[in-house]
PDB file of C-alpha atoms in Angstrom:
ATOM      1  CA  MET P   1      63.138 -15.630 -54.589  1.00 52.00           C
ATOM      2  CA  LYS P   2      65.258 -16.861 -58.149  1.00 59.00           C
ATOM      3  CA  LYS P   3      63.105 -19.136 -59.865  1.00 59.00           C
ATOM      4  CA  VAL P   4      64.163 -22.972 -61.357  1.00 58.00           C
ATOM      5  CA  SER P   5      62.799 -25.346 -62.939  1.00 59.00           C
ATOM      6  CA  TYR P   6      63.497 -29.083 -64.045  1.00 57.00           C
ATOM      7  CA  GLU P   7      62.967 -31.104 -66.594  1.00 61.00           C
ATOM      8  CA  VAL P   8      61.907 -34.593 -65.420  1.00 60.00           C
ATOM      9  CA  LYS P   9      62.202 -37.659 -68.422  1.00 65.00           C
ATOM     10  CA  GLY P  10      59.588 -40.265 -68.379  1.00 66.00           C
ATOM     11  CA  LEU P  11      56.577 -38.733 -66.275  1.00 67.00           C
ATOM     12  CA  LYS P  12      54.321 -38.753 -70.291  1.00 71.00           C
ATOM     13  CA  GLU P  13      54.317 -41.979 -69.939  1.00 70.00           C
ATOM     14  CA  LEU P  14      53.702 -42.481 -65.780  1.00 66.00           C
ATOM     15  CA  GLU P  15      51.277 -39.601 -66.805  1.00 66.00           C
ATOM     16  CA  LYS P  16      49.697 -42.288 -69.600  1.00 68.00           C
ATOM     17  CA  GLN P  17      49.644 -44.910 -66.807  1.00 65.00           C
ATOM     18  CA  LEU P  18      47.921 -43.191 -64.425  1.00 63.00           C
ATOM     19  CA  LYS P  19      44.845 -41.931 -66.561  1.00 66.00           C
ATOM     20  CA  LYS P  20      43.923 -45.881 -66.461  1.00 67.00           C
ATOM     21  CA  PHE P  21      43.744 -44.872 -62.219  1.00 70.00           C
ATOM     22  CA  ASP P  22      40.548 -44.995 -60.456  1.00 74.00           C
ATOM     23  CA  GLU P  23      40.486 -41.332 -58.786  1.00 76.00           C
ATOM     24  CA  LYS P  24      40.803 -41.815 -55.149  1.00 79.00           C
ATOM     25  CA  VAL P  25      43.894 -44.024 -56.028  1.00 81.00           C
ATOM     26  CA  ILE P  26      45.211 -41.482 -57.529  1.00 80.00           C
ATOM     27  CA  LYS P  27      44.684 -38.796 -54.700  1.00 84.00           C
ATOM     28  CA  LYS P  28      46.559 -41.031 -52.648  1.00 86.00           C
ATOM     29  CA  ALA P  29      49.194 -41.895 -54.763  1.00 86.00           C
ATOM     30  CA  VAL P  30      50.327 -38.430 -56.195  1.00 87.00           C
ATOM     31  CA  ARG P  31      49.897 -37.200 -52.276  1.00 90.00           C
ATOM     32  CA  THR P  32      51.879 -39.757 -50.587  1.00 92.00           C
ATOM     33  CA  ALA P  33      54.521 -39.750 -53.364  1.00 92.00           C
ATOM     34  CA  ALA P  34      54.872 -35.837 -53.144  1.00 92.00           C
ATOM     35  CA  ARG P  35      54.954 -36.045 -49.657  1.00 94.00           C
ATOM     36  CA  LYS P  36      57.662 -38.398 -49.392  1.00 95.00           C
ATOM     37  CA  ALA P  37      59.907 -36.774 -51.352  1.00 94.00           C
ATOM     38  CA  MET P  38      59.688 -33.459 -49.337  1.00 94.00           C
ATOM     39  CA  ALA P  39      60.637 -34.719 -45.973  1.00 96.00           C
ATOM     40  CA  PRO P  40      63.688 -34.813 -46.141  1.00 96.00           C
ATOM     41  CA  VAL P  41      63.686 -30.627 -46.873  1.00 95.00           C
ATOM     42  CA  ARG P  42      61.315 -30.134 -44.096  1.00 95.00           C
ATOM     43  CA  ASP P  43      63.953 -32.738 -41.952  1.00 96.00           C
ATOM     44  CA  ARG P  44      67.440 -30.049 -43.143  1.00 95.00           C
ATOM     45  CA  ALA P  45      65.597 -27.155 -43.040  1.00 93.00           C
ATOM     46  CA  MET P  46      64.044 -28.274 -39.161  1.00 92.00           C
ATOM     47  CA  ALA P  47      68.932 -29.190 -38.612  1.00 92.00           C
ATOM     48  CA  ASN P  48      69.249 -25.945 -40.713  1.00 91.00           C
ATOM     49  CA  VAL P  49      67.273 -23.520 -38.636  1.00 88.00           C
ATOM     50  CA  GLY P  50      68.719 -21.334 -36.080  1.00 81.00           C
ATOM     51  CA  SER P  51      67.566 -21.672 -32.495  1.00 71.00           C
ATOM     52  CA  ASP P  52      66.642 -19.314 -29.731  1.00 66.00           C
ATOM     53  CA  SER P  53      63.753 -20.862 -28.218  1.00 65.00           C
ATOM     54  CA  GLY P  54      62.869 -23.506 -30.960  1.00 72.00           C
ATOM     55  CA  SER P  55      59.482 -21.953 -31.997  1.00 77.00           C
ATOM     56  CA  LEU P  56      60.513 -21.638 -35.407  1.00 82.00           C
ATOM     57  CA  ARG P  57      62.239 -25.185 -35.655  1.00 85.00           C
ATOM     58  CA  ASP P  58      58.630 -26.488 -34.468  1.00 83.00           C
ATOM     59  CA  SER P  59      57.115 -23.949 -36.379  1.00 84.00           C
ATOM     60  CA  ILE P  60      58.447 -25.631 -40.176  1.00 89.00           C
ATOM     61  CA  LYS P  61      55.933 -28.357 -41.168  1.00 90.00           C
ATOM     62  CA  LEU P  62      54.822 -30.553 -44.789  1.00 92.00           C
ATOM     63  CA  ARG P  63      51.761 -30.398 -46.746  1.00 91.00           C
ATOM     64  CA  ALA P  64      51.266 -32.237 -49.370  1.00 90.00           C
ATOM     65  CA  GLY P  65      47.744 -32.301 -51.394  1.00 86.00           C
ATOM     66  CA  THR P  66      46.099 -32.911 -54.836  1.00 83.00           C
ATOM     67  CA  SER P  67      44.093 -30.498 -57.024  1.00 77.00           C
ATOM     68  CA  ARG P  68      40.225 -30.060 -55.690  1.00 74.00           C
ATOM     69  CA  GLY P  69      37.643 -31.271 -58.059  1.00 66.00           C
ATOM     70  CA  LYS P  70      37.269 -32.914 -61.834  1.00 63.00           C
ATOM     71  CA  THR P  71      40.507 -32.602 -63.566  1.00 60.00           C
ATOM     72  CA  LYS P  72      41.401 -34.014 -66.344  1.00 62.00           C
ATOM     73  CA  ASN P  73      44.971 -33.436 -65.582  1.00 64.00           C
ATOM     74  CA  ARG P  74      45.000 -34.491 -61.557  1.00 62.00           C
ATOM     75  CA  VAL P  75      48.375 -31.895 -60.143  1.00 73.00           C
ATOM     76  CA  GLY P  76      49.854 -33.068 -56.820  1.00 78.00           C
ATOM     77  CA  TRP P  77      51.531 -30.674 -54.475  1.00 83.00           C
ATOM     78  CA  ALA P  78      54.339 -30.777 -51.307  1.00 87.00           C
ATOM     79  CA  TYR P  79      56.181 -26.997 -49.349  1.00 86.00           C
ATOM     80  CA  VAL P  80      57.432 -27.250 -46.121  1.00 90.00           C
ATOM     81  CA  SER P  81      56.892 -23.590 -44.206  1.00 86.00           C
ATOM     82  CA  ALA P  82      57.959 -22.210 -41.584  1.00 85.00           C
ATOM     83  CA  GLY P  83      56.217 -19.147 -38.967  1.00 78.00           C
ATOM     84  CA  GLY P  84      52.496 -19.085 -38.808  1.00 72.00           C
ATOM     85  CA  LYS P  85      50.490 -18.272 -36.107  1.00 66.00           C
ATOM     86  CA  LEU P  86      51.423 -20.624 -33.326  1.00 59.00           C
ATOM     87  CA  LYS P  87      52.349 -21.399 -30.077  1.00 63.00           C
ATOM     88  CA  LYS P  88      54.490 -17.760 -28.766  1.00 64.00           C
ATOM     89  CA  GLY P  89      58.106 -18.371 -27.666  1.00 59.00           C
ATOM     90  CA  LEU P  90      59.429 -17.769 -24.679  1.00 58.00           C
ATOM     91  CA  ASP P  91      59.970 -13.966 -25.573  1.00 62.00           C
ATOM     92  CA  GLY P  92      56.368 -13.316 -26.230  1.00 64.00           C
ATOM     93  CA  LYS P  93      56.224 -13.345 -30.056  1.00 65.00           C
ATOM     94  CA  ALA P  94      54.898 -15.763 -32.580  1.00 65.00           C
ATOM     95  CA  PRO P  95      57.407 -17.708 -34.930  1.00 60.00           C
ATOM     96  CA  GLY P  96      56.276 -16.180 -38.048  1.00 67.00           C
ATOM     97  CA  SER P  97      57.702 -12.889 -36.448  1.00 71.00           C
ATOM     98  CA  TYR P  98      61.550 -14.907 -37.249  1.00 75.00           C
ATOM     99  CA  VAL P  99      61.143 -15.968 -40.600  1.00 82.00           C
ATOM    100  CA  LEU P 100      62.289 -13.527 -42.521  1.00 83.00           C
ATOM    101  CA  GLY P 101      64.922 -12.316 -40.371  1.00 84.00           C
ATOM    102  CA  GLU P 102      66.453 -15.590 -40.161  1.00 86.00           C
ATOM    103  CA  HIS P 103      66.291 -16.295 -43.457  1.00 86.00           C
ATOM    104  CA  TYR P 104      67.351 -12.817 -45.221  1.00 88.00           C
ATOM    105  CA  GLY P 105      69.702 -11.214 -42.232  1.00 89.00           C
ATOM    106  CA  THR P 106      69.072  -8.148 -39.982  1.00 88.00           C
ATOM    107  CA  GLN P 107      71.067  -5.820 -39.483  1.00 91.00           C
ATOM    108  CA  HIS P 108      72.499  -7.349 -36.483  1.00 89.00           C
ATOM    109  CA  ARG P 109      72.342 -11.071 -37.639  1.00 86.00           C
ATOM    110  CA  GLY P 110      72.944 -12.811 -40.747  1.00 90.00           C
ATOM    111  CA  ALA P 111      71.132 -14.608 -43.234  1.00 91.00           C
ATOM    112  CA  ASN P 112      70.726 -18.290 -42.917  1.00 91.00           C
ATOM    113  CA  PRO P 113      68.550 -19.153 -45.983  1.00 92.00           C
ATOM    114  CA  PHE P 114      67.550 -22.328 -44.517  1.00 91.00           C
ATOM    115  CA  LEU P 115      64.138 -23.055 -46.406  1.00 91.00           C
ATOM    116  CA  GLU P 116      66.112 -21.862 -49.458  1.00 92.00           C
ATOM    117  CA  ASN P 117      69.120 -24.254 -48.396  1.00 94.00           C
ATOM    118  CA  ALA P 118      66.930 -27.517 -47.812  1.00 94.00           C
ATOM    119  CA  PHE P 119      65.088 -27.873 -51.349  1.00 93.00           C
ATOM    120  CA  THR P 120      67.306 -25.892 -53.907  1.00 92.00           C
ATOM    121  CA  PRO P 121      70.826 -27.472 -54.130  1.00 93.00           C
ATOM    122  CA  PHE P 122      68.758 -31.136 -53.686  1.00 94.00           C
ATOM    123  CA  ALA P 123      66.115 -30.359 -56.495  1.00 92.00           C
ATOM    124  CA  PRO P 124      67.196 -32.786 -59.168  1.00 92.00           C
ATOM    125  CA  ALA P 125      67.156 -35.502 -55.984  1.00 94.00           C
ATOM    126  CA  ILE P 126      63.754 -34.205 -54.777  1.00 94.00           C
ATOM    127  CA  LEU P 127      62.579 -34.791 -58.488  1.00 91.00           C
ATOM    128  CA  GLN P 128      63.979 -38.708 -58.711  1.00 93.00           C
ATOM    129  CA  SER P 129      61.915 -39.107 -55.901  1.00 94.00           C
ATOM    130  CA  PHE P 130      58.914 -38.500 -56.649  1.00 92.00           C
ATOM    131  CA  LYS P 131      59.147 -40.058 -59.330  1.00 90.00           C
ATOM    132  CA  ALA P 132      60.429 -43.618 -57.724  1.00 92.00           C
ATOM    133  CA  SER P 133      57.657 -42.840 -54.853  1.00 92.00           C
ATOM    134  CA  LEU P 134      54.865 -42.265 -56.990  1.00 88.00           C
ATOM    135  CA  GLU P 135      56.226 -45.267 -59.646  1.00 87.00           C
ATOM    136  CA  THR P 136      55.994 -47.175 -55.894  1.00 91.00           C
ATOM    137  CA  GLU P 137      52.489 -46.184 -55.321  1.00 89.00           C
ATOM    138  CA  THR P 138      50.196 -46.600 -58.227  1.00 84.00           C
ATOM    139  CA  SER P 139      52.038 -50.098 -57.908  1.00 85.00           C
ATOM    140  CA  LYS P 140      50.219 -50.631 -54.881  1.00 86.00           C
ATOM    141  CA  GLY P 141      47.229 -48.972 -55.675  1.00 82.00           C
ATOM    142  CA  LEU P 142      46.957 -51.208 -58.701  1.00 80.00           C
ATOM    143  CA  LYS P 143      46.832 -53.901 -56.581  1.00 82.00           C
ATOM    144  CA  ILE P 144      44.294 -51.806 -54.106  1.00 79.00           C
ATOM    145  CA  MET P 145      42.137 -51.660 -57.226  1.00 77.00           C
ATOM    146  CA  SER P 146      42.498 -55.376 -58.334  1.00 78.00           C
ATOM    147  CA  LYS P 147      41.464 -56.478 -54.890  1.00 77.00           C
ATOM    148  CA  ARG P 148      37.733 -54.545 -55.742  1.00 71.00           C
ATOM    149  CA  LYS P 149      37.694 -55.245 -58.634  1.00 67.00           C
ATOM    150  CA  GLY P 150      38.014 -59.393 -57.080  1.00 63.00           C
ATOM    151  CA  SER P 151      35.526 -58.711 -54.687  1.00 56.00           C
ATOM    152  CA  MET P 152      32.456 -56.748 -56.827  1.00 46.00           C
ATOM    153  CA  ARG P 153      32.401 -60.366 -58.581  1.00 45.00           C
TER     154      ARG P 153
END
């Protein structure tokens, strides 16, 4: 799979603002924004995956989080995965055994890069969605922090 990179302008200013935030508020804001931005990727992957029994489609999951420990720069992440060691399908195989064959094809079946197609063409929109969601979530965080400070007096 080829590496693709994108640049989003305005995140430096946002990063300066985030340094003023409470640690819990930052973690929640980043995690929620990442999850919201990647939800359409999960939905497109689920819509585009081939399905016989539906076990591979049902195995597509979205996970989001933030870096652990005390770090100077908080790193947020989100990813969509498929397969794994979930409940076996009708044929007795785990959904993880189908991911590579579905994505890259086999001698009997053409490739259907459902994960890549759900992400790559939409990457700029995903980044913009992340930025917008992060702004919304940080605004919510400011309200929470101001309530906390008001109740401490």
